[in-house]
mmCIF file of C-alpha atoms and ligand atoms in Angstrom:
data_model
loop_
_atom_site.group_PDB
_atom_site.id
_atom_site.type_symbol
_atom_site.label_atom_id
_atom_site.label_comp_id
_atom_site.label_asym_id
_atom_site.label_seq_id
_atom_site.Cartn_x
_atom_site.Cartn_y
_atom_site.Cartn_z
ATOM 1 C CA UNK A 1 107.894 87.054 127.696
ATOM 2 C CA UNK A 2 108.164 86.507 123.939
ATOM 3 C CA UNK A 3 110.700 89.095 122.795
ATOM 4 C CA UNK A 4 111.443 87.865 119.273
ATOM 5 C CA UNK A 5 109.856 91.045 117.898
ATOM 6 C CA UNK A 6 112.145 93.344 119.930
ATOM 7 C CA UNK A 7 115.196 91.263 119.014
ATOM 8 C CA UNK A 8 114.381 91.498 115.307
ATOM 9 C CA UNK A 9 113.783 95.255 115.596
ATOM 10 C CA UNK A 10 117.306 95.536 117.046
ATOM 11 C CA UNK A 11 118.729 93.374 114.243
ATOM 12 C CA UNK A 12 119.509 90.528 116.630
ATOM 13 C CA UNK A 13 119.087 86.840 115.781
ATOM 14 C CA UNK A 14 115.675 85.320 116.527
ATOM 15 C CA UNK A 15 114.307 81.778 116.952
ATOM 16 C CA UNK A 16 111.635 82.450 114.370
ATOM 17 C CA UNK A 17 110.573 85.423 112.273
ATOM 18 C CA UNK A 18 108.270 87.526 114.438
ATOM 19 C CA UNK A 19 104.974 88.622 112.930
ATOM 20 C CA UNK A 20 102.224 91.129 113.625
ATOM 21 C CA UNK A 21 99.709 92.818 111.340
ATOM 22 C CA UNK A 22 98.840 96.463 110.898
ATOM 23 C CA UNK A 23 95.147 96.861 111.821
ATOM 24 C CA UNK A 24 95.263 93.440 113.472
ATOM 25 C CA UNK A 25 92.333 94.587 115.620
ATOM 26 C CA UNK A 26 89.427 95.622 113.469
ATOM 27 C CA UNK A 27 86.375 94.922 111.430
ATOM 28 C CA UNK A 28 87.455 91.532 110.047
ATOM 29 C CA UNK A 29 86.934 90.132 113.564
ATOM 30 C CA UNK A 30 83.356 89.182 114.555
ATOM 31 C CA UNK A 31 84.274 89.876 118.195
ATOM 32 C CA UNK A 32 85.356 93.422 117.294
ATOM 33 C CA UNK A 33 82.113 94.028 115.374
ATOM 34 C CA UNK A 34 80.185 92.905 118.450
ATOM 35 C CA UNK A 35 82.011 95.482 120.602
ATOM 36 C CA UNK A 36 81.451 98.149 117.913
ATOM 37 C CA UNK A 37 77.665 97.604 118.225
ATOM 38 C CA UNK A 38 77.944 99.177 121.684
ATOM 39 C CA UNK A 39 80.904 101.562 121.326
ATOM 40 C CA UNK A 40 82.213 103.850 118.592
ATOM 41 C CA UNK A 41 85.930 103.629 117.858
ATOM 42 C CA UNK A 42 86.722 106.651 120.036
ATOM 43 C CA UNK A 43 84.468 105.286 122.796
ATOM 44 C CA UNK A 44 86.515 102.077 122.792
ATOM 45 C CA UNK A 45 89.708 104.073 123.275
ATOM 46 C CA UNK A 46 88.156 106.169 126.056
ATOM 47 C CA UNK A 47 87.373 103.038 128.091
ATOM 48 C CA UNK A 48 90.719 101.464 129.023
ATOM 49 C CA UNK A 49 89.236 98.057 129.889
ATOM 50 C CA UNK A 50 87.509 97.848 126.478
ATOM 51 C CA UNK A 51 90.624 99.143 124.715
ATOM 52 C CA UNK A 52 92.655 96.425 126.471
ATOM 53 C CA UNK A 53 90.200 93.744 125.378
ATOM 54 C CA UNK A 54 90.314 94.891 121.740
ATOM 55 C CA UNK A 55 94.131 95.163 121.770
ATOM 56 C CA UNK A 56 94.520 91.657 123.231
ATOM 57 C CA UNK A 57 92.027 89.986 120.926
ATOM 58 C CA UNK A 58 94.326 89.472 117.891
ATOM 59 C CA UNK A 59 97.228 88.418 120.124
ATOM 60 C CA UNK A 60 95.150 85.595 121.526
ATOM 61 C CA UNK A 61 93.265 84.798 118.337
ATOM 62 C CA UNK A 62 96.170 84.850 115.866
ATOM 63 C CA UNK A 63 99.234 84.115 118.002
ATOM 64 C CA UNK A 64 101.148 87.177 116.763
ATOM 65 C CA UNK A 65 104.440 88.236 118.361
ATOM 66 C CA UNK A 66 103.441 91.812 119.241
ATOM 67 C CA UNK A 67 100.383 93.777 120.293
ATOM 68 C CA UNK A 68 99.630 97.247 118.945
ATOM 69 C CA UNK A 69 97.738 99.639 121.157
ATOM 70 C CA UNK A 70 94.201 100.071 119.885
ATOM 71 C CA UNK A 71 93.805 103.754 119.098
ATOM 72 C CA UNK A 72 93.945 105.902 115.971
ATOM 73 C CA UNK A 73 96.503 108.348 114.612
ATOM 74 C CA UNK A 74 93.764 110.991 115.084
ATOM 75 C CA UNK A 75 93.511 110.301 118.848
ATOM 76 C CA UNK A 76 95.610 113.266 120.130
ATOM 77 C CA UNK A 77 94.218 115.863 117.689
ATOM 78 C CA UNK A 78 91.092 117.009 119.616
ATOM 79 C CA UNK A 79 93.378 117.976 122.513
ATOM 80 C CA UNK A 80 95.204 120.536 120.355
ATOM 81 C CA UNK A 81 91.939 121.955 119.041
ATOM 82 C CA UNK A 82 91.204 119.803 115.990
ATOM 83 C CA UNK A 83 87.824 118.117 116.142
ATOM 84 C CA UNK A 84 87.798 114.784 114.336
ATOM 85 C CA UNK A 85 85.027 112.373 113.584
ATOM 86 C CA UNK A 86 85.578 108.914 112.157
ATOM 87 C CA UNK A 87 82.813 108.689 109.601
ATOM 88 C CA UNK A 88 81.895 105.216 108.462
ATOM 89 C CA UNK A 89 82.690 104.614 104.792
ATOM 90 C CA UNK A 90 84.751 107.844 104.608
ATOM 91 C CA UNK A 91 87.406 107.880 107.338
ATOM 92 C CA UNK A 92 88.545 110.809 109.478
ATOM 93 C CA UNK A 93 86.591 114.034 108.894
ATOM 94 C CA UNK A 94 87.627 117.357 110.459
ATOM 95 C CA UNK A 95 84.979 120.008 111.076
ATOM 96 C CA UNK A 96 87.102 123.116 110.567
ATOM 97 C CA UNK A 97 90.148 122.368 108.409
ATOM 98 C CA UNK A 98 93.369 124.378 108.678
ATOM 99 C CA UNK A 99 93.688 126.984 105.920
ATOM 100 C CA UNK A 100 95.363 130.125 107.234
ATOM 101 C CA UNK A 101 98.375 131.115 109.294
ATOM 102 C CA UNK A 102 95.936 132.039 112.079
ATOM 103 C CA UNK A 103 94.483 128.494 111.998
ATOM 104 C CA UNK A 104 98.001 127.108 112.437
ATOM 105 C CA UNK A 105 98.882 129.513 115.225
ATOM 106 C CA UNK A 106 95.692 128.668 117.103
ATOM 107 C CA UNK A 107 96.729 125.003 117.512
ATOM 108 C CA UNK A 108 97.427 124.138 121.154
ATOM 109 C CA UNK A 109 99.856 121.829 122.941
ATOM 110 C CA UNK A 110 99.337 118.245 124.028
ATOM 111 C CA UNK A 111 99.659 117.412 127.726
ATOM 112 C CA UNK A 112 99.279 113.639 127.567
ATOM 113 C CA UNK A 113 98.670 112.929 131.272
ATOM 114 C CA UNK A 114 95.789 115.429 131.314
ATOM 115 C CA UNK A 115 94.574 115.129 127.731
ATOM 116 C CA UNK A 116 94.743 111.402 126.961
ATOM 117 C CA UNK A 117 94.956 109.673 130.387
ATOM 118 C CA UNK A 118 92.773 106.836 129.076
ATOM 119 C CA UNK A 119 95.434 105.906 126.499
ATOM 120 C CA UNK A 120 98.147 105.796 129.143
ATOM 121 C CA UNK A 121 95.903 103.795 131.500
ATOM 122 C CA UNK A 122 95.241 101.277 128.733
ATOM 123 C CA UNK A 123 98.995 100.910 128.155
ATOM 124 C CA UNK A 124 99.647 100.336 131.872
ATOM 125 C CA UNK A 125 96.904 97.688 132.043
ATOM 126 C CA UNK A 126 98.158 96.002 128.889
ATOM 127 C CA UNK A 127 101.677 95.738 130.266
ATOM 128 C CA UNK A 128 100.336 93.852 133.287
ATOM 129 C CA UNK A 129 98.532 91.383 131.064
ATOM 130 C CA UNK A 130 100.467 90.856 127.837
ATOM 131 C CA UNK A 131 103.105 88.240 127.178
ATOM 132 C CA UNK A 132 104.223 89.875 123.945
ATOM 133 C CA UNK A 133 105.696 93.370 123.514
ATOM 134 C CA UNK A 134 103.323 96.309 123.191
ATOM 135 C CA UNK A 135 103.778 98.692 120.265
ATOM 136 C CA UNK A 136 102.706 102.296 120.827
ATOM 137 C CA UNK A 137 102.229 104.562 117.830
ATOM 138 C CA UNK A 138 101.571 108.005 116.422
ATOM 139 C CA UNK A 139 100.829 109.565 113.073
ATOM 140 C CA UNK A 140 103.685 111.560 111.534
ATOM 141 C CA UNK A 141 103.258 115.320 110.968
ATOM 142 C CA UNK A 142 102.732 115.158 107.184
ATOM 143 C CA UNK A 143 100.061 112.465 107.389
ATOM 144 C CA UNK A 144 98.250 114.230 110.246
ATOM 145 C CA UNK A 145 98.503 117.568 108.418
ATOM 146 C CA UNK A 146 97.035 116.013 105.290
ATOM 147 C CA UNK A 147 93.796 115.294 107.182
ATOM 148 C CA UNK A 148 93.872 118.615 109.046
ATOM 149 C CA UNK A 149 94.249 120.647 105.844
ATOM 150 C CA UNK A 150 92.099 118.609 103.440
ATOM 151 C CA UNK A 151 89.434 118.034 106.099
ATOM 152 C CA UNK A 152 88.966 114.428 104.982
ATOM 153 C CA UNK A 153 90.809 111.620 103.184
ATOM 154 C CA UNK A 154 92.275 112.858 99.903
ATOM 155 C CA UNK A 155 93.821 111.340 96.816
ATOM 156 C CA UNK A 156 95.950 114.211 95.580
ATOM 157 C CA UNK A 157 96.669 116.309 98.712
ATOM 158 C CA UNK A 158 96.511 119.502 96.614
ATOM 159 C CA UNK A 159 95.510 121.758 99.508
ATOM 160 C CA UNK A 160 98.171 120.341 101.789
ATOM 161 C CA UNK A 161 100.900 120.721 99.184
ATOM 162 C CA UNK A 162 99.642 124.194 98.222
ATOM 163 C CA UNK A 163 100.066 125.304 101.838
ATOM 164 C CA UNK A 164 103.513 123.679 102.009
ATOM 165 C CA UNK A 165 104.781 125.282 98.806
ATOM 166 C CA UNK A 166 103.153 128.697 99.142
ATOM 167 C CA UNK A 167 103.736 129.380 102.844
ATOM 168 C CA UNK A 168 106.895 127.472 103.840
ATOM 169 C CA UNK A 169 107.136 129.463 107.067
ATOM 170 C CA UNK A 170 103.575 128.640 108.075
ATOM 171 C CA UNK A 171 104.214 125.028 107.084
ATOM 172 C CA UNK A 172 107.272 124.952 109.336
ATOM 173 C CA UNK A 173 105.216 126.244 112.271
ATOM 174 C CA UNK A 174 102.639 123.528 111.569
ATOM 175 C CA UNK A 175 105.306 120.792 111.381
ATOM 176 C CA UNK A 176 106.957 122.101 114.562
ATOM 177 C CA UNK A 177 103.672 122.052 116.460
ATOM 178 C CA UNK A 178 102.774 118.571 115.238
ATOM 179 C CA UNK A 179 106.348 117.490 115.967
ATOM 180 C CA UNK A 180 106.049 118.723 119.563
ATOM 181 C CA UNK A 181 102.719 116.951 119.921
ATOM 182 C CA UNK A 182 104.140 113.704 118.553
ATOM 183 C CA UNK A 183 107.204 113.819 120.808
ATOM 184 C CA UNK A 184 105.077 114.446 123.918
ATOM 185 C CA UNK A 185 102.611 111.721 122.942
ATOM 186 C CA UNK A 186 105.253 109.101 122.194
ATOM 187 C CA UNK A 187 107.272 109.870 125.326
ATOM 188 C CA UNK A 188 104.132 109.501 127.437
ATOM 189 C CA UNK A 189 103.336 106.167 125.769
ATOM 190 C CA UNK A 190 106.862 104.900 126.434
ATOM 191 C CA UNK A 191 106.768 106.121 130.050
ATOM 192 C CA UNK A 192 103.473 104.260 130.485
ATOM 193 C CA UNK A 193 105.075 101.051 129.146
ATOM 194 C CA UNK A 194 105.082 100.936 125.335
ATOM 195 C CA UNK A 195 108.079 98.782 124.325
ATOM 196 C CA UNK A 196 108.352 99.823 120.682
ATOM 197 C CA UNK A 197 106.952 102.660 118.585
ATOM 198 C CA UNK A 198 105.607 102.753 115.066
ATOM 199 C CA UNK A 199 105.341 106.126 113.378
ATOM 200 C CA UNK A 200 102.756 106.054 110.587
ATOM 201 C CA UNK A 201 103.612 108.429 107.768
ATOM 202 C CA UNK A 202 101.059 106.676 105.615
ATOM 203 C CA UNK A 203 100.604 109.313 102.921
ATOM 204 C CA UNK A 204 104.012 111.016 102.701
ATOM 205 C CA UNK A 205 104.823 108.978 99.587
ATOM 206 C CA UNK A 206 102.856 111.587 97.639
ATOM 207 C CA UNK A 207 105.911 113.883 97.951
ATOM 208 C CA UNK A 208 109.027 113.610 95.815
ATOM 209 C CA UNK A 209 112.489 113.271 97.361
ATOM 210 C CA UNK A 210 113.320 116.938 97.167
ATOM 211 C CA UNK A 211 110.106 118.047 98.877
ATOM 212 C CA UNK A 212 110.566 115.344 101.516
ATOM 213 C CA UNK A 213 114.093 116.479 102.186
ATOM 214 C CA UNK A 214 113.139 120.152 102.483
ATOM 215 C CA UNK A 215 109.766 120.100 104.205
ATOM 216 C CA UNK A 216 109.546 116.819 106.127
ATOM 217 C CA UNK A 217 112.945 115.323 106.968
ATOM 218 C CA UNK A 218 113.838 118.027 109.567
ATOM 219 C CA UNK A 219 110.774 117.398 111.742
ATOM 220 C CA UNK A 220 111.106 113.608 111.377
ATOM 221 C CA UNK A 221 114.728 113.851 112.402
ATOM 222 C CA UNK A 222 113.802 115.885 115.464
ATOM 223 C CA UNK A 223 111.032 113.495 116.560
ATOM 224 C CA UNK A 224 113.117 110.357 116.215
ATOM 225 C CA UNK A 225 116.288 111.876 117.736
ATOM 226 C CA UNK A 226 114.349 113.207 120.739
ATOM 227 C CA UNK A 227 112.934 109.780 121.493
ATOM 228 C CA UNK A 228 116.163 107.891 120.823
ATOM 229 C CA UNK A 229 118.222 110.242 122.999
ATOM 230 C CA UNK A 230 116.074 109.372 126.018
ATOM 231 C CA UNK A 231 114.824 105.829 125.468
ATOM 232 C CA UNK A 232 116.173 102.517 124.207
ATOM 233 C CA UNK A 233 112.929 101.678 122.414
ATOM 234 C CA UNK A 234 112.916 100.528 118.777
ATOM 235 C CA UNK A 235 111.220 102.899 116.341
ATOM 236 C CA UNK A 236 109.553 101.692 113.141
ATOM 237 C CA UNK A 237 108.732 104.120 110.344
ATOM 238 C CA UNK A 238 106.024 103.131 107.859
ATOM 239 C CA UNK A 239 104.422 104.674 104.797
ATOM 240 C CA UNK A 240 102.444 103.543 101.756
ATOM 241 C CA UNK A 241 103.852 104.117 98.265
ATOM 242 C CA UNK A 242 106.970 105.629 99.796
ATOM 243 C CA UNK A 243 109.619 103.310 98.314
ATOM 244 C CA UNK A 244 111.279 106.227 96.540
ATOM 245 C CA UNK A 245 111.952 107.793 99.951
ATOM 246 C CA UNK A 246 113.715 104.743 101.335
ATOM 247 C CA UNK A 247 117.205 106.235 101.228
ATOM 248 C CA UNK A 248 115.921 109.395 102.982
ATOM 249 C CA UNK A 249 114.373 107.174 105.640
ATOM 250 C CA UNK A 250 117.570 105.194 106.009
ATOM 251 C CA UNK A 251 119.281 108.413 107.135
ATOM 252 C CA UNK A 252 116.831 108.950 110.017
ATOM 253 C CA UNK A 253 117.820 107.384 113.359
ATOM 254 C CA UNK A 254 114.918 104.884 113.161
ATOM 255 C CA UNK A 255 115.521 101.179 113.804
ATOM 256 C CA UNK A 256 113.092 99.601 111.374
ATOM 257 C CA UNK A 257 111.710 100.610 107.989
ATOM 258 C CA UNK A 258 108.245 99.318 107.161
ATOM 259 C CA UNK A 259 107.824 98.632 103.453
ATOM 260 C CA UNK A 260 104.635 98.314 101.485
ATOM 261 C CA UNK A 261 104.324 95.683 98.749
ATOM 262 C CA UNK A 262 105.780 97.791 95.940
ATOM 263 C CA UNK A 263 109.418 97.198 96.939
ATOM 264 C CA UNK A 264 111.248 93.923 97.641
ATOM 265 C CA UNK A 265 113.642 93.430 100.549
ATOM 266 C CA UNK A 266 116.420 92.496 98.105
ATOM 267 C CA UNK A 267 115.955 95.755 96.271
ATOM 268 C CA UNK A 268 115.911 97.771 99.505
ATOM 269 C CA UNK A 269 119.201 96.149 100.533
ATOM 270 C CA UNK A 270 120.698 96.841 97.094
ATOM 271 C CA UNK A 271 119.785 100.506 97.584
ATOM 272 C CA UNK A 272 121.901 100.477 100.736
ATOM 273 C CA UNK A 273 119.204 100.245 103.407
ATOM 274 C CA UNK A 274 120.866 98.842 106.519
ATOM 275 C CA UNK A 275 118.029 99.073 109.050
ATOM 276 C CA UNK A 276 115.809 96.204 110.136
ATOM 277 C CA UNK A 277 112.917 95.748 107.699
ATOM 278 C CA UNK A 278 109.236 95.104 108.277
ATOM 279 C CA UNK A 279 106.596 93.967 105.812
ATOM 280 C CA UNK A 280 105.375 93.458 103.227
ATOM 281 C CA UNK A 281 102.700 91.068 101.946
ATOM 282 C CA UNK A 282 100.252 92.737 99.592
ATOM 283 C CA UNK A 283 97.072 92.781 101.768
ATOM 284 C CA UNK A 284 94.791 91.943 98.809
ATOM 285 C CA UNK A 285 96.552 88.569 98.542
ATOM 286 C CA UNK A 286 94.747 87.583 101.747
ATOM 287 C CA UNK A 287 91.650 87.048 99.581
ATOM 288 C CA UNK A 288 93.507 84.664 97.216
ATOM 289 C CA UNK A 289 93.576 80.846 97.574
ATOM 290 C CA UNK A 290 96.027 79.606 100.227
ATOM 291 C CA UNK A 291 98.501 78.236 97.654
ATOM 292 C CA UNK A 292 98.889 81.708 96.155
ATOM 293 C CA UNK A 293 99.332 83.293 99.578
ATOM 294 C CA UNK A 294 101.916 80.679 100.529
ATOM 295 C CA UNK A 295 103.962 81.158 97.377
ATOM 296 C CA UNK A 296 104.128 84.937 97.930
ATOM 297 C CA UNK A 297 104.839 84.618 101.647
ATOM 298 C CA UNK A 298 107.702 82.166 101.046
ATOM 299 C CA UNK A 299 109.329 84.587 98.634
ATOM 300 C CA UNK A 300 109.147 87.369 101.237
ATOM 301 C CA UNK A 301 110.450 85.105 104.004
ATOM 302 C CA UNK A 302 113.342 83.774 101.907
ATOM 303 C CA UNK A 303 114.446 87.308 101.120
ATOM 304 C CA UNK A 304 113.800 88.722 104.577
ATOM 305 C CA UNK A 305 115.701 85.974 106.388
ATOM 306 C CA UNK A 306 118.958 86.631 104.555
ATOM 307 C CA UNK A 307 119.950 89.032 107.352
ATOM 308 C CA UNK A 308 118.894 89.405 110.995
ATOM 309 C CA UNK A 309 116.413 92.226 111.473
ATOM 310 C CA UNK A 310 113.225 91.092 109.786
ATOM 311 C CA UNK A 311 109.663 91.440 111.050
ATOM 312 C CA UNK A 312 106.852 89.983 108.970
ATOM 313 C CA UNK A 313 103.834 92.206 108.416
ATOM 314 C CA UNK A 314 101.499 93.181 105.625
ATOM 315 C CA UNK A 315 102.307 96.006 103.227
ATOM 316 C CA UNK A 316 99.340 97.917 104.720
ATOM 317 C CA UNK A 317 96.469 97.167 107.093
ATOM 318 C CA UNK A 318 94.148 94.161 107.278
ATOM 319 C CA UNK A 319 90.793 95.058 105.739
ATOM 320 C CA UNK A 320 87.269 93.921 106.694
ATOM 321 C CA UNK A 321 86.818 91.183 104.035
ATOM 322 C CA UNK A 322 89.765 89.118 105.314
ATOM 323 C CA UNK A 323 88.923 85.909 107.200
ATOM 324 C CA UNK A 324 90.285 85.398 110.710
ATOM 325 C CA UNK A 325 91.230 81.820 109.701
ATOM 326 C CA UNK A 326 93.485 83.123 106.919
ATOM 327 C CA UNK A 327 95.524 85.198 109.361
ATOM 328 C CA UNK A 328 95.642 82.315 111.849
ATOM 329 C CA UNK A 329 96.986 79.982 109.188
ATOM 330 C CA UNK A 330 99.426 82.618 107.914
ATOM 331 C CA UNK A 331 100.843 83.289 111.387
ATOM 332 C CA UNK A 332 101.309 79.578 112.114
ATOM 333 C CA UNK A 333 102.894 79.043 108.701
ATOM 334 C CA UNK A 334 105.443 81.847 109.217
ATOM 335 C CA UNK A 335 106.402 80.563 112.665
ATOM 336 C CA UNK A 336 106.814 77.010 111.381
ATOM 337 C CA UNK A 337 108.630 77.870 108.150
ATOM 338 C CA UNK A 338 111.147 80.132 109.896
ATOM 339 C CA UNK A 339 111.719 78.138 113.129
ATOM 340 C CA UNK A 340 115.357 77.344 113.807
HETATM 341 O O1 CP3 B 401 96.624 98.388 113.932
HETATM 342 C C1 CP3 B 401 95.826 98.262 114.889
HETATM 343 O O2 CP3 B 401 95.205 97.211 115.119
HETATM 344 C C2 CP3 B 401 95.713 99.422 115.874
HETATM 345 C C3 CP3 B 401 94.669 100.359 115.640
HETATM 346 C C4 CP3 B 401 94.774 101.424 114.555
HETATM 347 C C5 CP3 B 401 93.628 102.061 114.035
HETATM 348 N N1 CP3 B 401 94.035 103.050 113.190
HETATM 349 C C6 CP3 B 401 92.226 101.743 114.384
HETATM 350 C C7 CP3 B 401 91.181 102.035 113.377
HETATM 351 C C8 CP3 B 401 95.896 102.026 113.970
HETATM 352 C C9 CP3 B 401 97.374 101.709 114.138
HETATM 353 C C10 CP3 B 401 95.415 103.055 113.101
HETATM 354 C C11 CP3 B 401 96.306 103.949 112.338
HETATM 355 C C12 CP3 B 401 95.722 104.838 111.337
HETATM 356 N N2 CP3 B 401 94.531 105.488 111.357
HETATM 357 C C13 CP3 B 401 96.407 105.239 110.151
HETATM 358 C C14 CP3 B 401 97.792 104.815 109.775
HETATM 359 C C15 CP3 B 401 97.772 103.451 109.176
HETATM 360 C C16 CP3 B 401 97.216 103.381 107.801
HETATM 361 O O3 CP3 B 401 96.141 102.791 107.632
HETATM 362 O O4 CP3 B 401 97.861 103.902 106.885
HETATM 363 C C17 CP3 B 401 95.570 106.114 109.446
HETATM 364 C C18 CP3 B 401 95.867 106.780 108.133
HETATM 365 C C19 CP3 B 401 94.396 106.280 110.231
HETATM 366 C C20 CP3 B 401 93.238 107.143 109.930
HETATM 367 C C21 CP3 B 401 92.011 106.329 109.798
HETATM 368 N N3 CP3 B 401 91.284 105.800 110.857
HETATM 369 C C22 CP3 B 401 91.364 105.946 108.602
HETATM 370 C C23 CP3 B 401 91.844 106.302 107.208
HETATM 371 C C24 CP3 B 401 90.236 105.195 108.979
HETATM 372 C C25 CP3 B 401 89.178 104.628 108.084
HETATM 373 C C26 CP3 B 401 89.708 103.429 107.384
HETATM 374 C C27 CP3 B 401 88.699 102.348 107.296
HETATM 375 O O5 CP3 B 401 89.169 101.222 107.139
HETATM 376 O O6 CP3 B 401 87.496 102.606 107.343
HETATM 377 C C28 CP3 B 401 90.238 105.083 110.390
HETATM 378 C C29 CP3 B 401 89.279 104.326 111.219
HETATM 379 C C30 CP3 B 401 89.864 103.162 111.969
HETATM 380 N N4 CP3 B 401 90.938 103.257 112.794
HETATM 381 C C31 CP3 B 401 89.379 101.815 112.001
HETATM 382 C C32 CP3 B 401 90.199 101.108 112.892
HETATM 383 C C33 CP3 B 401 90.056 99.690 113.333
HETATM 384 C C34 CP3 B 401 88.204 101.255 111.221
HETATM 385 C C35 CP3 B 401 86.925 101.875 111.583
HETATM 386 C C36 CP3 B 401 86.036 101.288 112.654
HETATM 387 O O7 CP3 B 401 86.262 100.274 113.340
HETATM 388 O O8 CP3 B 401 84.983 101.900 112.813
#
């Protein structure tokens, strides 16, 4: 078993810098596109053997040091009464968005073994087959709420913030319910065999520090503490454009902070961040000539390797225009450059 990823997440010394990529399974892979001709994204996740195949594909193709379960942050929402469709070219679309206190109160509870057995079956199968650790994941309450309230991807999150600021009590009920869902979902994933967890709070960077502290930090604290009090499984927290929240994040009992490309590791350390760090190559660079990629990657590696506790990743997900060969070359380069 290759456990360099787990060691780095626990800030232990590694033989090389471990690497994986957000969205490492997806539309940039011809093999994935072939599977998508037959199955929608949610159909893939409802068929454990197909989900296993898609999850394993980048591990075998790229040689990365961790697998991430193939699912979506929207996966548990239908079970609590939120119907989601993944619309091509748009993203997640919700048929009846949350607007009122009654909408919030109507949300149900997640019972993972009954509601998402296919996810847990996929995890169990993956654990029998994988030789790298398996990362389970969930969306964080703010990011999930942003889709549930806006009804679709948004740039400004006005409706979500309006609810948060004008009905703080209703907002708290919403965060508590999504917090409960996330705790149940993550515990079930860990019980099924997930060896690390990434919590995606992709869009929380739209809030300032004060709003984060008041409206978000309590539920994040509860989720992470609940998991950490029961399981010795590293937890990674990631968001886009959230560098200003890094000191808030450093106070949560997470193990790893995932940075996007707007902040350097040196700067994060200067701000007092003492967790393991993950990231943070600007994904658009993957379309640049190799020499440009290499120069940027070396800078990240040189900074990241100054302390134990460094996992290489992109600053956000791989996108469809990226070539498989680029990620193969990048993975090999990182392993070679950082080998002891
Ligand atoms: O990383 C992996 O390889 C695991 C699979 C994974 C998916 N979504 C599959 C997916 C993971 C970890 C996610 C997380 C996710 N989903 C996030 C958090 C990460 C981030 O990007 O910030 C968010 C915000 C979502 C919601 C979501 N799902 C969006 C915005 C979209 C559309 C984006 C797009 O590129 O079109 C999806 C669809 C989706 N989820 C795809 C994949 C591979 C692409 C669509 C497809 O194959 O049809």
